Tab-separated table of C-alpha atoms and ligand atoms in Angstrom:
chain	number	residue	atom	x	y	z
A	300	UNK	CA	-22.563	-16.790	10.865
A	301	UNK	CA	-21.337	-16.242	7.303
A	302	UNK	CA	-18.478	-13.776	7.211
A	303	UNK	CA	-20.092	-12.156	4.127
A	304	UNK	CA	-22.498	-10.248	6.378
A	305	UNK	CA	-19.880	-8.923	8.774
A	306	UNK	CA	-18.840	-5.275	8.895
A	307	UNK	CA	-15.406	-4.361	7.555
A	308	UNK	CA	-13.774	-4.130	10.998
A	309	UNK	CA	-14.788	-7.738	11.676
A	310	UNK	CA	-14.044	-9.020	8.184
A	311	UNK	CA	-10.368	-8.117	8.636
A	312	UNK	CA	-10.314	-10.655	11.477
A	313	UNK	CA	-12.828	-13.303	10.404
A	314	UNK	CA	-13.512	-12.765	6.709
A	315	UNK	CA	-13.223	-16.006	4.725
A	316	UNK	CA	-11.546	-17.655	7.729
A	317	UNK	CA	-12.320	-20.781	9.735
A	318	UNK	CA	-10.325	-22.804	12.255
A	319	UNK	CA	-7.906	-25.208	10.576
A	320	UNK	CA	-9.513	-28.553	9.752
A	321	UNK	CA	-6.769	-30.755	11.242
A	322	UNK	CA	-6.582	-29.557	14.894
A	323	UNK	CA	-8.740	-26.447	15.041
A	324	UNK	CA	-5.773	-24.070	15.019
A	325	UNK	CA	-7.268	-20.566	15.122
A	326	UNK	CA	-4.520	-19.169	12.904
A	327	UNK	CA	-3.898	-21.258	9.784
A	328	UNK	CA	-0.684	-23.233	10.170
A	329	UNK	CA	2.258	-22.397	7.932
A	330	UNK	CA	2.010	-25.388	5.593
A	331	UNK	CA	5.669	-25.447	4.660
A	332	UNK	CA	5.318	-28.161	2.049
A	333	UNK	CA	5.662	-28.352	-1.714
A	334	UNK	CA	3.564	-31.477	-2.215
A	335	UNK	CA	0.724	-33.584	-0.709
A	336	UNK	CA	0.312	-37.351	-0.353
A	337	UNK	CA	-2.265	-38.975	-2.642
A	338	UNK	CA	-3.941	-42.332	-1.922
A	339	UNK	CA	-4.450	-43.020	-5.628
A	340	UNK	CA	-3.336	-40.877	-8.612
A	341	UNK	CA	-5.417	-37.723	-8.359
A	342	UNK	CA	-6.833	-38.830	-4.972
A	343	UNK	CA	-5.911	-35.848	-2.784
A	344	UNK	CA	-7.592	-33.521	-0.272
A	345	UNK	CA	-7.773	-30.488	-2.541
A	346	UNK	CA	-4.049	-29.764	-2.659
A	347	UNK	CA	-1.528	-31.476	-4.914
A	348	UNK	CA	1.391	-29.084	-5.477
A	349	UNK	CA	2.040	-25.766	-3.731
A	350	UNK	CA	2.481	-23.673	-6.888
A	351	UNK	CA	-1.123	-24.540	-7.744
A	352	UNK	CA	-2.427	-24.116	-4.196
A	353	UNK	CA	-1.200	-24.201	-0.614
A	354	UNK	CA	-3.564	-24.122	2.393
A	355	UNK	CA	-1.872	-21.106	4.039
A	356	UNK	CA	-1.996	-19.178	0.769
A	357	UNK	CA	-5.626	-20.215	0.259
A	358	UNK	CA	-6.488	-18.866	3.731
A	359	UNK	CA	-4.892	-15.544	2.771
A	360	UNK	CA	-6.627	-15.502	-0.635
A	361	UNK	CA	-10.004	-16.020	1.055
A	362	UNK	CA	-9.287	-13.175	3.485
A	363	UNK	CA	-8.280	-10.893	0.601
A	364	UNK	CA	-11.496	-11.662	-1.292
A	365	UNK	CA	-13.514	-10.915	1.845
A	366	UNK	CA	-11.976	-7.529	2.731
A	367	UNK	CA	-12.199	-6.264	-0.874
A	368	UNK	CA	-15.766	-7.531	-1.257
A	369	UNK	CA	-14.810	-9.798	-4.135
A	370	UNK	CA	-15.427	-13.482	-4.793
A	371	UNK	CA	-11.847	-14.598	-5.528
A	372	UNK	CA	-8.440	-13.567	-4.180
A	373	UNK	CA	-5.076	-14.494	-5.682
A	374	UNK	CA	-1.776	-13.995	-3.873
A	375	UNK	CA	1.566	-13.510	-5.622
A	376	UNK	CA	5.261	-13.209	-4.794
A	377	UNK	CA	5.074	-9.383	-5.034
A	378	UNK	CA	2.814	-6.554	-6.098
A	379	UNK	CA	4.606	-6.410	-9.433
A	380	UNK	CA	4.115	-10.160	-9.936
A	381	UNK	CA	0.371	-9.583	-9.420
A	382	UNK	CA	0.405	-6.800	-12.044
A	383	UNK	CA	2.444	-8.991	-14.369
A	384	UNK	CA	-0.361	-11.583	-14.215
A	385	UNK	CA	-2.972	-8.958	-15.134
A	386	UNK	CA	-1.034	-7.773	-18.199
A	387	UNK	CA	-0.628	-11.414	-19.290
A	388	UNK	CA	-4.394	-11.440	-19.920
A	389	UNK	CA	-3.537	-9.334	-23.006
A	390	UNK	CA	-2.063	-10.187	-26.424
A	391	UNK	CA	0.357	-8.337	-28.724
A	392	UNK	CA	-1.368	-5.316	-30.294
A	393	UNK	CA	-3.687	-4.798	-27.325
A	394	UNK	CA	-3.669	-1.363	-25.734
A	395	UNK	CA	-3.754	-0.175	-22.135
A	396	UNK	CA	-4.664	3.268	-20.863
A	397	UNK	CA	-2.815	3.899	-17.608
A	398	UNK	CA	-2.534	6.628	-14.998
A	399	UNK	CA	0.603	8.674	-15.790
A	400	UNK	CA	1.708	9.375	-12.247
A	401	UNK	CA	2.037	5.851	-10.947
A	402	UNK	CA	4.402	3.715	-8.906
A	403	UNK	CA	7.822	3.762	-10.612
A	404	UNK	CA	8.104	-0.025	-10.713
A	405	UNK	CA	4.690	-0.303	-12.379
A	406	UNK	CA	5.804	2.132	-15.068
A	407	UNK	CA	9.016	0.161	-15.567
A	408	UNK	CA	7.107	-3.141	-15.863
A	409	UNK	CA	4.740	-1.719	-18.480
A	410	UNK	CA	7.364	0.211	-20.435
A	411	UNK	CA	10.465	-1.966	-20.268
A	412	UNK	CA	8.979	-5.452	-20.150
A	413	UNK	CA	5.573	-5.507	-21.792
A	414	UNK	CA	6.094	-2.973	-24.579
A	415	UNK	CA	8.690	-5.426	-25.949
A	416	UNK	CA	5.892	-7.971	-26.278
A	417	UNK	CA	3.815	-5.626	-28.413
A	418	UNK	CA	1.442	-4.257	-25.779
A	419	UNK	CA	0.855	-0.534	-26.164
A	420	UNK	CA	0.538	1.746	-23.122
A	421	UNK	CA	-0.867	5.279	-23.001
A	422	UNK	CA	0.112	7.152	-19.821
A	423	UNK	CA	-2.310	9.976	-19.143
A	424	UNK	CA	-3.597	12.237	-16.373
A	425	UNK	CA	-6.936	10.792	-15.258
A	426	UNK	CA	-8.270	13.405	-12.846
A	427	UNK	CA	-10.644	14.362	-15.644
A	428	UNK	CA	-12.229	11.008	-16.548
A	429	UNK	CA	-13.475	12.334	-19.900
A	430	UNK	CA	-9.879	12.702	-21.119
A	431	UNK	CA	-9.537	8.913	-20.944
A	432	UNK	CA	-12.042	8.389	-23.725
A	433	UNK	CA	-9.785	10.117	-26.276
A	434	UNK	CA	-7.285	7.298	-25.784
A	435	UNK	CA	-9.705	4.387	-26.099
A	436	UNK	CA	-10.021	2.580	-29.428
A	437	UNK	CA	-11.063	-0.909	-30.506
A	438	UNK	CA	-7.680	-2.321	-29.438
A	439	UNK	CA	-8.029	-1.046	-25.863
A	440	UNK	CA	-8.461	-3.917	-23.417
A	441	UNK	CA	-7.562	-2.494	-20.036
A	442	UNK	CA	-7.645	0.733	-18.038
A	443	UNK	CA	-5.091	0.802	-15.222
A	444	UNK	CA	-5.867	3.209	-12.392
A	445	UNK	CA	-3.784	4.036	-9.333
A	446	UNK	CA	-5.558	6.283	-6.807
A	447	UNK	CA	-4.424	8.094	-4.738
A	448	UNK	CA	-1.512	8.437	-7.125
A	449	UNK	CA	2.046	8.000	-6.022
A	450	UNK	CA	3.560	10.362	-4.947
A	451	UNK	CA	1.395	13.302	-6.102
A	452	UNK	CA	-1.731	12.187	-4.229
A	453	UNK	CA	-4.079	12.924	-7.114
A	454	UNK	CA	-7.468	11.264	-6.885
A	455	UNK	CA	-9.150	9.508	-9.784
A	456	UNK	CA	-12.915	9.038	-9.845
A	457	UNK	CA	-13.219	5.235	-9.968
A	458	UNK	CA	-16.980	5.266	-10.555
A	459	UNK	CA	-16.675	7.649	-13.518
A	460	UNK	CA	-13.863	5.574	-15.054
A	461	UNK	CA	-15.833	2.364	-14.535
A	462	UNK	CA	-18.780	3.779	-16.492
A	463	UNK	CA	-16.406	4.436	-19.402
A	464	UNK	CA	-14.916	0.979	-19.077
A	465	UNK	CA	-18.350	-0.640	-19.241
A	466	UNK	CA	-19.384	1.497	-22.241
A	467	UNK	CA	-16.281	0.437	-24.187
A	468	UNK	CA	-16.192	-3.131	-22.882
A	469	UNK	CA	-12.733	-2.664	-21.365
A	470	UNK	CA	-11.453	-4.156	-18.102
A	471	UNK	CA	-10.795	-1.747	-15.233
A	472	UNK	CA	-8.027	-2.560	-12.758
A	473	UNK	CA	-7.329	-0.410	-9.691
A	474	UNK	CA	-4.091	-0.431	-7.702
A	475	UNK	CA	-5.536	-0.031	-4.188
A	476	UNK	CA	-2.194	-0.181	-2.355
A	477	UNK	CA	-2.302	3.382	-0.968
A	478	UNK	CA	-5.935	3.430	0.121
A	479	UNK	CA	-6.479	-0.189	1.248
A	480	UNK	CA	-10.055	-1.513	1.455
A	481	UNK	CA	-10.422	0.334	4.781
A	482	UNK	CA	-10.524	3.601	2.851
A	483	UNK	CA	-11.742	2.567	-0.585
A	484	UNK	CA	-13.346	-0.513	-2.166
A	485	UNK	CA	-12.875	-0.352	-5.949
A	486	UNK	CA	-14.964	-3.445	-6.771
A	487	UNK	CA	-17.972	-1.721	-5.171
A	488	UNK	CA	-17.273	1.313	-7.378
A	489	UNK	CA	-17.326	-0.770	-10.567
A	490	UNK	CA	-13.721	-1.990	-10.996
A	491	UNK	CA	-13.141	-5.523	-12.319
A	492	UNK	CA	-9.777	-6.146	-10.658
A	493	UNK	CA	-8.249	-4.778	-7.460
A	494	UNK	CA	-4.502	-5.057	-7.119
A	495	UNK	CA	-2.365	-4.671	-3.980
A	496	UNK	CA	1.204	-4.480	-3.047
A	497	UNK	CA	0.454	-6.252	0.243
A	498	UNK	CA	4.054	-5.414	1.084
A	499	UNK	CA	2.639	-2.073	2.232
A	500	UNK	CA	-0.461	-1.524	4.413
A	501	UNK	CA	-1.985	-5.018	4.242
A	502	UNK	CA	1.180	-6.637	5.604
A	503	UNK	CA	1.709	-3.456	7.590
A	504	UNK	CA	4.957	-4.323	9.366
A	505	UNK	CA	7.613	-3.932	6.650
A	506	UNK	CA	8.601	-7.573	6.959
A	507	UNK	CA	7.318	-9.210	3.770
A	508	UNK	CA	7.019	-8.738	-0.014
A	509	UNK	CA	3.685	-9.969	-1.395
A	510	UNK	CA	1.103	-9.030	-4.013
A	511	UNK	CA	-2.602	-9.641	-4.459
A	512	UNK	CA	-5.463	-9.497	-6.917
A	513	UNK	CA	-9.158	-9.639	-6.062
A	514	UNK	CA	-11.979	-10.036	-8.599
A	515	UNK	CA	-15.720	-10.612	-8.501
A	516	UNK	CA	-16.166	-12.586	-11.720
A	517	UNK	CA	-15.683	-16.348	-12.026
A	518	UNK	CA	-14.392	-16.324	-15.626
A	519	UNK	CA	-11.827	-13.596	-14.921
A	520	UNK	CA	-10.803	-15.402	-11.720
A	521	UNK	CA	-10.179	-18.606	-13.687
A	522	UNK	CA	-8.110	-16.785	-16.327
A	523	UNK	CA	-5.975	-15.181	-13.632
A	524	UNK	CA	-5.672	-18.429	-11.712
A	525	UNK	CA	-4.442	-20.109	-14.909
A	526	UNK	CA	-1.738	-17.420	-15.266
A	527	UNK	CA	-0.837	-17.578	-11.562
A	528	UNK	CA	-0.239	-21.319	-11.831
A	529	UNK	CA	1.283	-21.332	-15.330
A	530	UNK	CA	3.708	-18.443	-14.714
A	531	UNK	CA	4.309	-19.474	-11.113
A	532	UNK	CA	5.051	-16.187	-9.332
A	533	UNK	CA	3.362	-17.362	-6.132
A	534	UNK	CA	4.134	-16.368	-2.547
A	535	UNK	CA	5.316	-18.892	0.028
A	536	UNK	CA	3.349	-20.071	3.086
A	537	UNK	CA	5.374	-18.053	5.619
A	538	UNK	CA	4.797	-14.832	3.682
A	539	UNK	CA	1.098	-15.690	3.292
A	540	UNK	CA	0.875	-16.143	7.064
A	541	UNK	CA	2.524	-12.783	7.773
A	542	UNK	CA	0.136	-10.885	5.511
A	543	UNK	CA	-2.853	-12.726	6.946
A	544	UNK	CA	-1.723	-11.671	10.411
A	545	UNK	CA	-1.222	-8.105	9.192
A	546	UNK	CA	-4.746	-7.913	7.775
A	547	UNK	CA	-6.217	-8.712	11.202
A	548	UNK	CA	-5.170	-5.274	12.511
A	549	UNK	CA	-5.600	-3.328	9.266
A	550	UNK	CA	-8.603	-1.327	10.479
A	551	UNK	CA	-6.951	-0.310	13.757
A	552	UNK	CA	-3.711	0.683	12.069
A	553	UNK	CA	-5.475	2.598	9.292
A	554	UNK	CA	-7.484	4.594	11.785
A	555	UNK	CA	-4.252	5.801	13.404
A	556	UNK	CA	-2.497	6.337	10.043
A	557	UNK	CA	-5.393	8.642	9.115
A	558	UNK	CA	-5.286	10.569	12.412
A	559	UNK	CA	-1.517	11.032	12.293
A	560	UNK	CA	-1.665	11.837	8.572
A	561	UNK	CA	-4.100	14.654	9.237
A	562	UNK	CA	-1.975	16.040	12.085
A	563	UNK	CA	1.193	16.059	9.952
A	564	UNK	CA	-0.564	17.466	6.864
A	565	UNK	CA	-1.922	20.349	8.964
A	566	UNK	CA	1.424	20.937	10.662
A	567	UNK	CA	3.258	21.108	7.309
A	568	UNK	CA	0.692	23.336	5.632
A	569	UNK	CA	1.056	25.890	8.464
A	570	UNK	CA	4.873	25.807	8.354
A	571	UNK	CA	6.410	29.023	6.931
A	572	UNK	CA	9.167	27.125	5.090
A	573	UNK	CA	6.821	24.751	3.293
A	574	UNK	CA	5.658	25.693	-0.170
A	575	UNK	CA	3.164	22.967	-0.932
A	576	UNK	CA	1.629	19.931	0.762
A	577	UNK	CA	-0.075	17.209	-1.253
A	578	UNK	CA	-2.758	15.463	0.799
A	579	UNK	CA	-6.304	14.728	-0.437
A	580	UNK	CA	-7.912	15.685	2.880
A	581	UNK	CA	-7.415	19.412	2.282
A	582	UNK	CA	-10.540	21.166	1.066
A	583	UNK	CA	-8.469	23.026	-1.525
A	584	UNK	CA	-6.974	19.783	-2.919
A	585	UNK	CA	-8.134	19.778	-6.577
A	586	UNK	CA	-9.834	16.374	-6.249
A	587	UNK	CA	-11.011	16.710	-2.629
A	588	UNK	CA	-14.692	16.214	-3.502
A	589	UNK	CA	-14.044	12.895	-5.223
A	590	UNK	CA	-11.782	11.787	-2.376
A	591	UNK	CA	-14.534	12.644	0.095
A	592	UNK	CA	-17.053	10.644	-1.866
A	593	UNK	CA	-15.107	7.496	-2.695
A	594	UNK	CA	-12.836	7.226	0.371
A	595	UNK	CA	-13.596	6.782	4.067
A	596	UNK	CA	-10.614	8.887	5.124
A	597	UNK	CA	-7.420	10.296	3.657
A	598	UNK	CA	-4.676	7.974	4.845
A	599	UNK	CA	-1.127	8.593	5.969
A	600	UNK	CA	0.620	9.333	2.664
A	601	UNK	CA	1.744	12.939	2.276
A	602	UNK	CA	4.129	14.646	-0.144
A	603	UNK	CA	5.558	18.145	0.282
A	604	UNK	CA	7.934	20.695	-1.170
A	605	UNK	CA	10.129	23.031	0.898
A	606	UNK	CA	10.380	26.615	-0.398
A	607	UNK	CA	13.331	27.122	-2.746
A	608	UNK	CA	14.733	23.637	-2.073
A	609	UNK	CA	17.112	21.994	-4.539
A	610	UNK	CA	17.700	18.278	-5.102
A	611	UNK	CA	20.477	18.394	-2.451
A	612	UNK	CA	18.389	20.384	0.053
A	613	UNK	CA	15.639	17.774	-0.128
A	614	UNK	CA	18.184	15.019	0.432
A	615	UNK	CA	19.570	16.919	3.476
A	616	UNK	CA	16.109	17.083	5.041
A	617	UNK	CA	15.423	13.359	4.658
A	618	UNK	CA	18.905	12.570	6.003
A	619	UNK	CA	18.278	14.652	9.150
A	620	UNK	CA	15.059	12.872	10.086
A	621	UNK	CA	15.423	10.506	13.028
A	622	UNK	CA	12.001	9.132	13.933
A	623	UNK	CA	11.117	8.905	10.243
A	624	UNK	CA	13.425	6.338	8.643
A	625	UNK	CA	14.860	7.176	5.238
A	626	UNK	CA	13.740	4.194	3.188
A	627	UNK	CA	11.836	2.997	0.159
A	628	UNK	CA	8.366	1.589	0.718
A	629	UNK	CA	5.405	2.695	2.809
A	630	UNK	CA	2.465	1.481	4.815
A	631	UNK	CA	4.276	0.008	7.822
A	632	UNK	CA	3.677	0.885	11.472
A	633	UNK	CA	6.886	2.938	11.437
A	634	UNK	CA	7.090	6.298	9.690
A	635	UNK	CA	9.231	6.458	6.555
A	636	UNK	CA	10.470	9.333	4.441
A	637	UNK	CA	11.644	9.153	0.854
A	638	UNK	CA	12.970	11.338	-1.934
A	639	UNK	CA	11.062	10.142	-5.028
A	640	UNK	CA	13.380	11.750	-7.608
A	641	UNK	CA	16.374	9.727	-6.405
A	642	UNK	CA	14.560	6.697	-4.955
A	643	UNK	CA	11.132	5.295	-5.905
A	644	UNK	CA	10.854	7.306	-9.127
A	645	UNK	CA	14.487	7.262	-10.268
A	646	UNK	CA	13.564	4.801	-13.038
A	647	UNK	CA	11.259	7.399	-14.665
A	648	UNK	CA	13.079	9.869	-16.972
A	649	UNK	CA	13.391	13.379	-15.430
A	650	UNK	CA	11.176	15.158	-18.021
A	651	UNK	CA	8.549	12.436	-17.712
A	652	UNK	CA	8.445	12.602	-13.904
A	653	UNK	CA	8.527	16.420	-13.735
A	654	UNK	CA	5.536	16.559	-16.085
A	655	UNK	CA	3.504	14.853	-13.388
A	656	UNK	CA	4.943	17.033	-10.585
A	657	UNK	CA	7.675	14.764	-9.190
A	658	UNK	CA	10.232	17.575	-8.925
A	659	UNK	CA	13.676	17.346	-7.311
A	660	UNK	CA	12.479	19.070	-4.105
A	661	UNK	CA	9.576	16.692	-3.476
A	662	UNK	CA	9.653	14.605	-0.268
A	663	UNK	CA	7.198	11.792	0.405
A	664	UNK	CA	6.154	10.677	3.887
A	665	UNK	CA	4.511	7.458	4.914
A	666	UNK	CA	3.172	8.517	8.287
A	667	UNK	CA	3.250	5.613	10.739
A	668	UNK	CA	1.369	4.999	13.958
A	669	UNK	CA	3.843	6.491	16.463
A	670	UNK	CA	2.857	9.393	18.719
A	671	UNK	CA	2.092	12.347	16.444
A	672	UNK	CA	4.031	14.776	18.678
A	673	UNK	CA	7.254	12.823	18.135
A	674	UNK	CA	6.697	12.877	14.396
A	675	UNK	CA	6.058	16.618	14.388
A	676	UNK	CA	9.182	17.406	16.491
A	677	UNK	CA	11.223	15.266	14.136
A	678	UNK	CA	10.010	17.193	11.085
A	679	UNK	CA	10.561	20.458	12.975
A	680	UNK	CA	14.251	19.717	13.610
A	681	UNK	CA	14.854	18.471	10.047
A	682	UNK	CA	13.125	21.314	8.208
A	683	UNK	CA	14.576	23.870	10.659
B	825	PLP	C1	5.098	-1.013	-3.860
B	825	PLP	C2	4.049	-0.767	-4.866
B	825	PLP	C3	3.868	-1.622	-5.958
B	825	PLP	C4	4.775	-2.811	-6.212
B	825	PLP	O1	4.639	-3.782	-5.224
B	825	PLP	P1	5.839	-4.763	-4.750
B	825	PLP	O2	5.215	-5.536	-3.667
B	825	PLP	O3	6.976	-3.904	-4.329
B	825	PLP	O4	6.185	-5.577	-5.963
B	825	PLP	C5	2.833	-1.336	-6.828
B	825	PLP	N1	2.021	-0.277	-6.651
B	825	PLP	C6	2.179	0.559	-5.625
B	825	PLP	C7	1.241	1.723	-5.466
B	825	PLP	C8	3.187	0.362	-4.695
B	825	PLP	O5	3.335	1.221	-3.675
């Protein structure tokens, strides 16, 4: 049976996969090799050098294409390396319209690397898709969307943005790291490129750095493949294997992330010391209707502000947590807490980050899959 017709919860396990050709290994072996024997120059079995292709990476790339409902997957050394490949589609003078409240490292890549090469970025709030149009001109080549946004949990209407992108003949890329294809499938909503930091939910176990792109167009796939091979920021076979293994339980983990996320969001919003909780599942979240329409759940990412808390108060709370680990990153089975102003978003200037709501008191949680009662008692003792 072709894996194309499977439901999502089976695609995570079987999508694009088949037993290994050599011995029928059910999991693809870790082909820890840089090169492949040829019987005559150019006479090889589809693999000649592991920067260009490696069977373990190919197995992962096929799985990625399957779960995102695309035709081609490309795996990279990190999420940022995957983004780097997308921006390399552009030339000096080209313009990009990007979400303003996005992953700090993405902002740094755009601003501090690619602006030097003459690419122009406009960072704007995209909750109102019509606002985007004001920033599109004949130099615009790409719209970069991150939704839910990090760490403010704003939701951007992918379908509405994709209509704009089509009208202006501009590529639309969506960073789907927070939602994962379990919750949201951007290619189905009209995006051209889906990007992942597979370091997060796809890998799911906080043991690997890896990035991915998925597309549904042959020409675009070939352009990106050219860049992947020519720039060379590929992932190794061991890392490919780990992410492939992670993907097999994505649907089960995400289900629990969503359940625990809801429990924690409700607990925090009823807590007398908490001023504000950012979670798209609340009916009074400003973009709740869009979230409800384009997502199959609300995930385990939550940000909150404690009443009257200073920079130092927020740091004290994250230091007191014991079940939640104070750490960068997100999306693993274990719960993590972070202080964006001093950690993930420290590379964004204070005025810039406060404009999008990343204030000193903000704390971000990546709710894991532990027992929700342990997570709630931990927050209780830390918030006091
Ligand atoms: C972590 C992250 C990235 C960068 O990915 P790396 O794998 O760390 O390079 C990009 N976007 C989002 C939303 C992220 O959370």
